[in-house]
Coordinates of C-alpha atoms in Angstrom, one line a residue:
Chain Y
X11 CA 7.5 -8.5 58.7
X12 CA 6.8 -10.0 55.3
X13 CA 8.6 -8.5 52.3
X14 CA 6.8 -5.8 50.1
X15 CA 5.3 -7.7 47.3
X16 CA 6.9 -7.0 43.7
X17 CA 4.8 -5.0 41.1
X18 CA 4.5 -6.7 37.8
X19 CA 3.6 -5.2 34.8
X20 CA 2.3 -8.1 32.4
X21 CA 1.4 -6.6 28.5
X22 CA 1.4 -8.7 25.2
X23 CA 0.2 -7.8 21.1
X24 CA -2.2 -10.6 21.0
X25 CA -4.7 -8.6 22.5
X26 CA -5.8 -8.4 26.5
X27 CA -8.3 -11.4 25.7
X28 CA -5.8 -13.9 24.0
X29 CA -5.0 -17.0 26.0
X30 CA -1.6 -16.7 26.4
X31 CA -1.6 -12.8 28.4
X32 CA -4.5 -14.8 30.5
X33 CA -1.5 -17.9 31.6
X34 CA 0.9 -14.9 32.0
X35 CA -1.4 -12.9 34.6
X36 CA -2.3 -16.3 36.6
X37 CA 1.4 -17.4 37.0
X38 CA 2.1 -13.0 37.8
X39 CA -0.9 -13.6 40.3
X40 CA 1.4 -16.1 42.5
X41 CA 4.5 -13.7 42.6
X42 CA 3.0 -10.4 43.1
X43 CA 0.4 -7.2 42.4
X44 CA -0.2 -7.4 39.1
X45 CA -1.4 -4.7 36.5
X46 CA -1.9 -5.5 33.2
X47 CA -2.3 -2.8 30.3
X48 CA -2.4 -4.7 27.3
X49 CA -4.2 -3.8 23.3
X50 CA -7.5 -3.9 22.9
X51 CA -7.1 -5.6 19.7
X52 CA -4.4 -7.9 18.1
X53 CA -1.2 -6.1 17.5
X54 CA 1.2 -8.5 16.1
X55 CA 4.1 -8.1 13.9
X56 CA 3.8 -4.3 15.0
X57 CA 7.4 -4.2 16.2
X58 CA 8.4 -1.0 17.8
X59 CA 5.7 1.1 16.6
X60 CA 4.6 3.8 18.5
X61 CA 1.2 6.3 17.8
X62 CA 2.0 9.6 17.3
X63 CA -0.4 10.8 14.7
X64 CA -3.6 9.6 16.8
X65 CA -5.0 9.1 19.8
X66 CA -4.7 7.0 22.2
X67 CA -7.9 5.6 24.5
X68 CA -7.4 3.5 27.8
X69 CA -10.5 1.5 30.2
X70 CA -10.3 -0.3 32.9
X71 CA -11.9 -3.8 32.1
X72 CA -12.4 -7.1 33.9
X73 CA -11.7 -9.9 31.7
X74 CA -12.5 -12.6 34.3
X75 CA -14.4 -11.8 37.5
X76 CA -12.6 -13.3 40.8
X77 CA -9.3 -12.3 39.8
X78 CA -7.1 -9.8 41.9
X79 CA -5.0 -7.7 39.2
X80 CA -5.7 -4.4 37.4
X81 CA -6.0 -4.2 33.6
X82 CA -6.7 -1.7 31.5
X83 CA -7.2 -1.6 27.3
X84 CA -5.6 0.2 25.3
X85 CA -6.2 1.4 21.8
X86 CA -2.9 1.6 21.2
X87 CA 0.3 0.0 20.3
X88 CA 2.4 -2.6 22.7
X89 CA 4.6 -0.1 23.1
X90 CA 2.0 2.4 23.6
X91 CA 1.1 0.0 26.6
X92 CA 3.9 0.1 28.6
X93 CA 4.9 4.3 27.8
X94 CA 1.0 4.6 29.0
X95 CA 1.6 1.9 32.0
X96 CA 4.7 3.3 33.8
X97 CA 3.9 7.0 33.0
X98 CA 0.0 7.4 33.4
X99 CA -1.8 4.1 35.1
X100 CA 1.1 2.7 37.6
X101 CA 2.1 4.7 41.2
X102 CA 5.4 3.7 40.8
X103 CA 7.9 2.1 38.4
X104 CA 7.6 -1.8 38.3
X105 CA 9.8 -4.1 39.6
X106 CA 9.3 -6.7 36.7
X107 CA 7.5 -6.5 32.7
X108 CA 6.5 -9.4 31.6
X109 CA 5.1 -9.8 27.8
X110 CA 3.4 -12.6 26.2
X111 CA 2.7 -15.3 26.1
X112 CA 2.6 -14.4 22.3
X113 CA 1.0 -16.8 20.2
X114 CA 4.2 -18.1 17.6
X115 CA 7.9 -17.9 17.6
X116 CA 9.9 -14.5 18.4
X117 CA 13.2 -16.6 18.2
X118 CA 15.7 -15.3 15.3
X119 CA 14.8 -12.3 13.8
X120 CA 11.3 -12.2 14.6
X121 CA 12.7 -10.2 17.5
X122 CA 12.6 -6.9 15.2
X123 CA 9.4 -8.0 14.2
X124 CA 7.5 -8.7 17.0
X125 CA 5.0 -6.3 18.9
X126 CA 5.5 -8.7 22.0
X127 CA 9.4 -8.4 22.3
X128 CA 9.3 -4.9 21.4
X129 CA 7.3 -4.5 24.6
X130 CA 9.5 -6.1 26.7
X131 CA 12.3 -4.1 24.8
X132 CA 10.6 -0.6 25.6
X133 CA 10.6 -1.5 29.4
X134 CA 14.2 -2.4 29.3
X135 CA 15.3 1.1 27.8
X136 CA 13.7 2.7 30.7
X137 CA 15.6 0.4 33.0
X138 CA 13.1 -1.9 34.1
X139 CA 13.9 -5.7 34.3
X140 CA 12.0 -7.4 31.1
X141 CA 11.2 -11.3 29.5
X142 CA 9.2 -11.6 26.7
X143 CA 7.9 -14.9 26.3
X144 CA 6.0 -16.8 23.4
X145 CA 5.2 -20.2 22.6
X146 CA 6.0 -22.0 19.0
X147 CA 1.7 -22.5 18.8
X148 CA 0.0 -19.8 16.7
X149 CA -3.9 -21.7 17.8
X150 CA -6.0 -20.3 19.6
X151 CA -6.4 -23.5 21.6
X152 CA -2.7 -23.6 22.2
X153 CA -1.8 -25.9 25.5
X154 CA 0.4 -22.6 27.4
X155 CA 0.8 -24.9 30.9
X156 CA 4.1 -26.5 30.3
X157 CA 5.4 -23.1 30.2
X158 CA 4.1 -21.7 33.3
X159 CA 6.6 -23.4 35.8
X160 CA 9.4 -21.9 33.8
X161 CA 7.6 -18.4 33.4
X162 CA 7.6 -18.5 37.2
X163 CA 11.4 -19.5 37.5
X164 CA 12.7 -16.7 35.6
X165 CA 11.0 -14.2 36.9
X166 CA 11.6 -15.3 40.4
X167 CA 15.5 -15.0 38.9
X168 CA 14.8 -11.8 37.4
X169 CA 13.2 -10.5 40.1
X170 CA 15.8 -11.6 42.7
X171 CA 18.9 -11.1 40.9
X172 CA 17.8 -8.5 38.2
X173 CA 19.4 -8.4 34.6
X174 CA 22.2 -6.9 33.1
X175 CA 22.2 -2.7 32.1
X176 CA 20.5 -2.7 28.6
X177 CA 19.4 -6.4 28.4
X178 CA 16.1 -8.5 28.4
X179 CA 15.2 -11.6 28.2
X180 CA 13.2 -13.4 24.7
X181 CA 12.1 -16.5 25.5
X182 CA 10.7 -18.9 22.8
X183 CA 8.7 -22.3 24.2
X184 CA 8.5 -25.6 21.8
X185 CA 5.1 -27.0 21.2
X186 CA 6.3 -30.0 23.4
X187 CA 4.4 -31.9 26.2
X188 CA 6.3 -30.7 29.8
X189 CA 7.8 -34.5 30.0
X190 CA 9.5 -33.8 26.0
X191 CA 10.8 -30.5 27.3
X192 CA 14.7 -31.2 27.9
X193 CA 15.6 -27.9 29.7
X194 CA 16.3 -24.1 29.0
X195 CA 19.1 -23.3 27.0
X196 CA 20.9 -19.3 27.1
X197 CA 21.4 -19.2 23.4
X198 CA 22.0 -16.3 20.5
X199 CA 19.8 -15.0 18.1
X200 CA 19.9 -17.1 15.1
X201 CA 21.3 -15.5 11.8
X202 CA 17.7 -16.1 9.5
X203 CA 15.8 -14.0 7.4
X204 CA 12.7 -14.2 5.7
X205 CA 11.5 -14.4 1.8
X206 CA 8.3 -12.9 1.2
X207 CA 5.9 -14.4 -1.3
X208 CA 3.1 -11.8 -2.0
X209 CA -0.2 -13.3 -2.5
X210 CA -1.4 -11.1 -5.6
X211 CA -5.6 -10.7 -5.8
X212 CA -8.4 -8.5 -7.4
X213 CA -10.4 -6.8 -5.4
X214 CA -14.5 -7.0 -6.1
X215 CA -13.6 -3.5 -8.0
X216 CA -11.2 -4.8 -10.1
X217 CA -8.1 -3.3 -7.8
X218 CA -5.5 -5.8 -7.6
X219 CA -3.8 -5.7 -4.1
X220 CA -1.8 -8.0 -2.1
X221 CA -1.3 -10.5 1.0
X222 CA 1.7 -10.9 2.7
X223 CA 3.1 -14.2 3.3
X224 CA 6.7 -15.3 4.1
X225 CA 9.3 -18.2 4.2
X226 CA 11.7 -18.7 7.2
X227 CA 15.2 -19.0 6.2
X228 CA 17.2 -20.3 8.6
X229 CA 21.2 -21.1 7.3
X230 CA 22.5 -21.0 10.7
X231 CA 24.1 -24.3 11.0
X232 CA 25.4 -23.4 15.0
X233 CA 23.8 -25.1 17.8
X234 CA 24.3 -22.6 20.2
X235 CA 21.1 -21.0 18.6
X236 CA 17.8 -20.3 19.4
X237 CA 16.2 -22.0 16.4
X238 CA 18.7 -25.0 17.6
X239 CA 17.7 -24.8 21.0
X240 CA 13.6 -25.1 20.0
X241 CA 14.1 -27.9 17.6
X242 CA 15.9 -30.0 20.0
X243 CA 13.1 -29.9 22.5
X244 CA 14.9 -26.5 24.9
X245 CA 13.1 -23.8 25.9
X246 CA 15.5 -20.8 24.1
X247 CA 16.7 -18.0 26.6
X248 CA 18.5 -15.0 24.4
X249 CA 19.5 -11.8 26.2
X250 CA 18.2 -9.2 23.8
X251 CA 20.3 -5.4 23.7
X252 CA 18.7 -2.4 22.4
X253 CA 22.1 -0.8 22.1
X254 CA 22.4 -1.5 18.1
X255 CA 25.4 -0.3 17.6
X256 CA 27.6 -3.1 15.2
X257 CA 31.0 -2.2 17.6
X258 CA 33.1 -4.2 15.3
X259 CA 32.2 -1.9 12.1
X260 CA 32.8 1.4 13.5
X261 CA 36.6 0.8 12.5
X262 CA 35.7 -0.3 8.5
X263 CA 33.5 2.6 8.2
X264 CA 35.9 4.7 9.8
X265 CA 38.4 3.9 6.5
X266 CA 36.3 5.1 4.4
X267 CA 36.0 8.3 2.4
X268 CA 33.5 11.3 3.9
Chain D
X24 CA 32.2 -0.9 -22.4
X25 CA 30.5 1.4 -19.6
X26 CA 29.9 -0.2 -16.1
X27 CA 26.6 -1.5 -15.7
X28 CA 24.5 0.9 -13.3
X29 CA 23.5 0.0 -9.7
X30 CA 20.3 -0.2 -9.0
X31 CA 18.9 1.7 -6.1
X32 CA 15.5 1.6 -3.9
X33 CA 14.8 4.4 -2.1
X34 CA 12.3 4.7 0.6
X35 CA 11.4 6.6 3.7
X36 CA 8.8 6.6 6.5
X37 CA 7.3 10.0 5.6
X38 CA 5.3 8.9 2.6
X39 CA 6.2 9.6 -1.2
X40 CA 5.7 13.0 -1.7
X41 CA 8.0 14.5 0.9
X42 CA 10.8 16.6 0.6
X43 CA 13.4 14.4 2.1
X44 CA 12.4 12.1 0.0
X45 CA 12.4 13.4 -3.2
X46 CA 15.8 15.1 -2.6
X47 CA 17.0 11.4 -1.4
X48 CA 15.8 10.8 -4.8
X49 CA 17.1 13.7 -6.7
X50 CA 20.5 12.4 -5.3
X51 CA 20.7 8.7 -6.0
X52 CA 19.7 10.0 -10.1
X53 CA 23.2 10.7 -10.3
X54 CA 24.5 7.6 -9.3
X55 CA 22.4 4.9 -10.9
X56 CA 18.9 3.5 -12.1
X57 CA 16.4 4.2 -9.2
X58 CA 13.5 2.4 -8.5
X59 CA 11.2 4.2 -5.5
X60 CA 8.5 2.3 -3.6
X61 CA 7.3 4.3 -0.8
X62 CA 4.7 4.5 1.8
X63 CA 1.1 6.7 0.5
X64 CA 0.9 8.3 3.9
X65 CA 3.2 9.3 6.7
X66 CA 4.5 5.9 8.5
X67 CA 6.8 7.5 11.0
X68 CA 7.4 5.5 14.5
X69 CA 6.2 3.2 12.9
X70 CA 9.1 1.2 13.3
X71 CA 9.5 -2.4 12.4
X72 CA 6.0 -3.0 11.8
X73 CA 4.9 -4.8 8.8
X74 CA 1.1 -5.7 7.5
X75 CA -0.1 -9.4 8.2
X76 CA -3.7 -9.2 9.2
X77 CA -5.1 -6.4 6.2
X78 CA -4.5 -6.1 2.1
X79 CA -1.4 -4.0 0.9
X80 CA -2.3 -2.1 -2.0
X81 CA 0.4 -0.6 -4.4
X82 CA 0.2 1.4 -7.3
X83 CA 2.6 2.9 -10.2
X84 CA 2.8 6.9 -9.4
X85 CA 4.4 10.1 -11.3
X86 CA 5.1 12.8 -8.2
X87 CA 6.8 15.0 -10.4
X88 CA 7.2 14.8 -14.5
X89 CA 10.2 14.8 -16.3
X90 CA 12.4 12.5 -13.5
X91 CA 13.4 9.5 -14.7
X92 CA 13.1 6.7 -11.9
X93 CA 9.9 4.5 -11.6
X94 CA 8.1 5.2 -8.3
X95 CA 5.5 2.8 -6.8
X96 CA 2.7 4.0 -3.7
X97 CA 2.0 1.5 -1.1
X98 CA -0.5 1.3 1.3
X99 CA 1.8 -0.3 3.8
X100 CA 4.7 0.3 6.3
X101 CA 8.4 1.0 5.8
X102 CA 9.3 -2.5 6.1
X103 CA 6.1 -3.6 3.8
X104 CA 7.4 -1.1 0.9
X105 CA 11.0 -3.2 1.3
X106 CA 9.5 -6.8 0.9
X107 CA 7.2 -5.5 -1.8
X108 CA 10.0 -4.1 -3.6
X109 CA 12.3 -6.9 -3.4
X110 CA 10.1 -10.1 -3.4
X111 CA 7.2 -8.1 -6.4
X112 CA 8.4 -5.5 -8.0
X113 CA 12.2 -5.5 -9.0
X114 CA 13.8 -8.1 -11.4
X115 CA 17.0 -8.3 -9.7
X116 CA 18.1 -7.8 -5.7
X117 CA 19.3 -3.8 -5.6
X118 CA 22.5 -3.2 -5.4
X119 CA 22.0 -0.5 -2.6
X120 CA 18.8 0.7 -0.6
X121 CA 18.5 3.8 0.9
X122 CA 15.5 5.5 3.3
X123 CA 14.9 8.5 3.9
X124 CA 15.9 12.0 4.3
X125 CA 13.4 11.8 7.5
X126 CA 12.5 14.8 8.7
X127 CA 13.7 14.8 12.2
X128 CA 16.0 12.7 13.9
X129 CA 16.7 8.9 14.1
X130 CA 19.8 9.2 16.5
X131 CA 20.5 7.3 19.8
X132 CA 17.1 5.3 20.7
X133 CA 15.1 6.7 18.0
X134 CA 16.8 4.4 15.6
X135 CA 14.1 1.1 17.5
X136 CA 11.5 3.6 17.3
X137 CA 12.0 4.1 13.0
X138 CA 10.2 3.6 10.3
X139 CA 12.9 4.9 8.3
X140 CA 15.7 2.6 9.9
X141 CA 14.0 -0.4 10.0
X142 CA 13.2 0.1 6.3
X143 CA 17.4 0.2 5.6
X144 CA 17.6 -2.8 8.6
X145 CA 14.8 -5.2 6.3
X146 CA 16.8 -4.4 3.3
X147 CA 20.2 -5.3 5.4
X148 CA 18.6 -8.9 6.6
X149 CA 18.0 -9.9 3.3
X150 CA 21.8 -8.7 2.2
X151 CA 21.1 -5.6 0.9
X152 CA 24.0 -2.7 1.4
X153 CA 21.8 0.0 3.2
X154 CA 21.9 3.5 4.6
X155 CA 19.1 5.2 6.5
X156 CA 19.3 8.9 6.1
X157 CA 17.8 11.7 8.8
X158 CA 17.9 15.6 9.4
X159 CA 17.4 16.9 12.7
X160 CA 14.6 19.0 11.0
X161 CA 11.3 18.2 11.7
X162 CA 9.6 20.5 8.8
X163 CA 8.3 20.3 5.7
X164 CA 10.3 23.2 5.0
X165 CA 13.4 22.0 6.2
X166 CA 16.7 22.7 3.7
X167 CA 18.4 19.3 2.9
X168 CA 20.4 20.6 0.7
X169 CA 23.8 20.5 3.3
X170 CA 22.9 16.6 2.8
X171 CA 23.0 16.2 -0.7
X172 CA 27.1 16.2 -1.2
X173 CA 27.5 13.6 2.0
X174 CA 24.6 11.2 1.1
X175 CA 26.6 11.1 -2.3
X176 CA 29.8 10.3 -1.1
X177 CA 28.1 7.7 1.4
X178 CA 26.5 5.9 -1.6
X179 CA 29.2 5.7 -3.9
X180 CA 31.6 4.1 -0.9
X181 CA 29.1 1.8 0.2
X182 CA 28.4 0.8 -3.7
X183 CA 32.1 -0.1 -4.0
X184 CA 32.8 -1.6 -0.6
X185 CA 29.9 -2.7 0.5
X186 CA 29.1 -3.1 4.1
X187 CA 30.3 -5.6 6.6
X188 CA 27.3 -8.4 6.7
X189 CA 24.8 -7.8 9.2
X190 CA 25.3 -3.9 9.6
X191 CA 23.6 -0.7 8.4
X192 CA 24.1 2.9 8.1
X193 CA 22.3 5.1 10.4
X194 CA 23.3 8.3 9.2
X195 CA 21.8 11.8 11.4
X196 CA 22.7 15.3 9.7
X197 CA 22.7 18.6 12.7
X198 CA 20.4 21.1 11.4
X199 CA 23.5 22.8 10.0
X200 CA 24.4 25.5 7.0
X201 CA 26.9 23.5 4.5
X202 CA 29.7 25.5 5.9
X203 CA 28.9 25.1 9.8
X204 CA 29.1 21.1 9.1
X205 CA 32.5 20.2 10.5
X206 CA 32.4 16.7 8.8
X207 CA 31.5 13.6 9.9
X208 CA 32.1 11.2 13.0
X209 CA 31.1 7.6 13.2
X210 CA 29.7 7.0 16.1
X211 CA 27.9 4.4 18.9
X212 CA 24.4 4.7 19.8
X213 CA 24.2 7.4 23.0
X214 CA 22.8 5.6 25.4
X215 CA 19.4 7.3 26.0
X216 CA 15.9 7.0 26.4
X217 CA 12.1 8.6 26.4
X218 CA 10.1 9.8 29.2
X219 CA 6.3 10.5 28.3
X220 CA 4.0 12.8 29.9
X221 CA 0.9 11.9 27.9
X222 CA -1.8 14.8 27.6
X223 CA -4.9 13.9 28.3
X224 CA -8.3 15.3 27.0
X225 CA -11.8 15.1 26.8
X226 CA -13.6 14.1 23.7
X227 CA -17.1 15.6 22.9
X228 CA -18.6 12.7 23.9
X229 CA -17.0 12.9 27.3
X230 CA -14.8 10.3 26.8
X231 CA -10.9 10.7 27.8
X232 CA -8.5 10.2 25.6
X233 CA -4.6 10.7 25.2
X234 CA -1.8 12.1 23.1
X235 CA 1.3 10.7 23.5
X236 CA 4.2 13.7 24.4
X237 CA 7.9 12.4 25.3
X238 CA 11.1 13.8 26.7
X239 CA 14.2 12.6 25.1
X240 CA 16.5 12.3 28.1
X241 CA 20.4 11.4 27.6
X242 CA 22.3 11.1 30.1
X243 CA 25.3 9.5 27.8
X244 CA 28.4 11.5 28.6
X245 CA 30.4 9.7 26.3
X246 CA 32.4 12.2 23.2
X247 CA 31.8 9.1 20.6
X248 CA 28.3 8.9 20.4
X249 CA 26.3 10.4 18.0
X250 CA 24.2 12.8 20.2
X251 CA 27.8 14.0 20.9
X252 CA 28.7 14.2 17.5
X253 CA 25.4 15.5 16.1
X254 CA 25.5 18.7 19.5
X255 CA 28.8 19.5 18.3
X256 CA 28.5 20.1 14.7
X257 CA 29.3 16.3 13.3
X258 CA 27.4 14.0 10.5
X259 CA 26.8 11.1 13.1
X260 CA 26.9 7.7 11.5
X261 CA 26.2 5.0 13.4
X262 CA 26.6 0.9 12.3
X263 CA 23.5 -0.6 13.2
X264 CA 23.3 -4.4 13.9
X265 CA 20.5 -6.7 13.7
X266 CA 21.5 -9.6 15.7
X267 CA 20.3 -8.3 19.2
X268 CA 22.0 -10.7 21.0
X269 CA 23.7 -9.5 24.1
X270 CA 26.8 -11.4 23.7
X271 CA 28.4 -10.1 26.9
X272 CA 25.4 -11.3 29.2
X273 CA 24.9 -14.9 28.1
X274 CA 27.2 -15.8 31.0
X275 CA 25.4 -14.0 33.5
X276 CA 22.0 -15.8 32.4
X277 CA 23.6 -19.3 32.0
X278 CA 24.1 -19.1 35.8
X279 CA 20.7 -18.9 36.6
X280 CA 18.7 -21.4 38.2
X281 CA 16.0 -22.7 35.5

């Protein structure tokens, strides 16, 4: 008697048509039943955001014909995508989320930022094991293959041996060839920020208004970081917690004055 | 020679004009010279989102006559107001930033969901002492005025110590009378999570659509969290970190087989 196949949940923020969900439903395709309920229209840099104040609309589509999983669209949020996945679309709870393959780098604090991890985040708090992966490519054209024999690793891994209570998995991808990758390294999140430079413009109307753009700082000198880890040719693993609490503050606040 | 005075931002995630807001505001006059940039329209759950695919528009705003701070509308998220603040419109880096009141809670998981905490966590990445403020009182008529004396206090101490680096205030207020407050309790994140049961209608076109309705179940028994603390009468505040790595699990990953 052959064992049940595992039920894999596989969202992203680049939208259900971007090339990097497509990789991520093929490799799901050899593991398992796959359903996929993903944006119906980019959704990066959305973070944890969740739509409260509208509402929320969810087909059934067929992005490619000849392909065995489910998907559904959704007007929503990534995180909107999995609450609407595990509590509406799926018969059961998952056995595995996958998110991705987001087009750019989630390493460092592009963690808080990122509609893809956030995903992945929103599946762990309701206990299901969770990667997020994404690739250091933000084209369109991206190559995503020398990340799929790693994709189908860890979630063989995860699958088989599960993850810790409150953890999963981001995993960041160099824009290397598969012979320049050197091998995956477990690493922690990089201490970075960014500086925003705002593009300032005038409207046809004469309104001036502004576009966002940003500068990674990275002044973490440690190589057992993620931003190390990618620029030395590694595929970066970091177990992600959405328990924020800063443990080792709770006594300094405690000293002070209420 | 009389000290210089701070300078504070103050923001929130329930746009400019609301009460939490403008008693956050009311509050931080005492202390120092107060510079508000604020989301036009409600932003909640909107956590960490920022704007990178559509124009941010920002404009100089008077929500009440006779106050004394400058106040600036954007057309963005929580997190957008923060970068246009610090990177645009102030001279100098603020001495402290604050968001909020929000009017409901930001306790336990809610703090990933927040656009009111993840303004205060932007502000802490780029160095920035911070303190996001909520009330467990989701209306527009709800009394901060038990707040007022604590959010003082909390602003003064973390003007003069600062915080430790990498950690923000996540400060929850019961829905309390002044004298029923029995002080304040800092706390770790209860351990906690959403279920959603998502109600779903017809349009008149005959199209289904759905609202998004959740369950806030916690099952955290511990006495020093801040559900704990907030149930039994207790100011909860929590340090928030922004480094997500799960130090403790980076063993259990390494011995996977990549």
């Amino acid at each position: 008697m052959s064992k049940k196949k595992p039920l894999i949940l596989v969202t992203n923020d680049d939208g259900i048509t971007a090339p990097g969900i497509r990789t991520l439903i093929e490799v799901m395709n050899t593991i398992g039943d796959v359903c996929v309920v993903a944006p119906d229209t980019p959704q990066s840099a959305m973070g944890h955001a969740i739509t409260i104040n509208d509402t929320l609309y969810c087909n059934t589509v067929k992005v490619h014909e000849n392909e065995p999983q489910k998907e559904y669209s959704c007007s929503g949020t990534p995180v909107d995508c999995v609450k609407l996945a595990v509590n509406e679309i799926l018969k059961r709870k998952p056995d595995l989320c996958v998110s991705g393959i987001n087009h750019g780098s989630n390493s460092s604090i592009n963690v808080i930022y990122s509609g893809t991890m956030s995903a992945a985040v929103e599946a762990g708090t309701i206990g299901i094991p969770s990667i997020g992966f994404s690739l250091l490519d933000y084209s369109l054209e991206a190559d995503f293959t020398p990340c799929k024999k790693f994709i189908k690793k860890m979630a063989l891994e995860c699958l088989e041996k599960g993850l810790p209570k409150g953890v999963v998995l981001n995993v960041n991808f160099p824009k290397l060839k598969e012979n320049e990758i050197k091998g995956v390294k477990v690493c922690r999140q990089a201490d970075a920020h960014w500086v925003e430079t705002f593009d300032k413009r005038t409207n046809p109307l004469g309104k001036d208004y502004y576009w966002l753009t940003g500068e990674f700082i990275n002044e973490d000198k440690g190589e057992d970081t993620d931003e190390w880890a990618l620029k030395n040719g590694y595929v970066s693993v970091v177990p992600v917690q959405f328990d924020l609490t800063a443990h080792h503050a709770i006594r300094t606040i405690n000293s002070w004055d209420f």
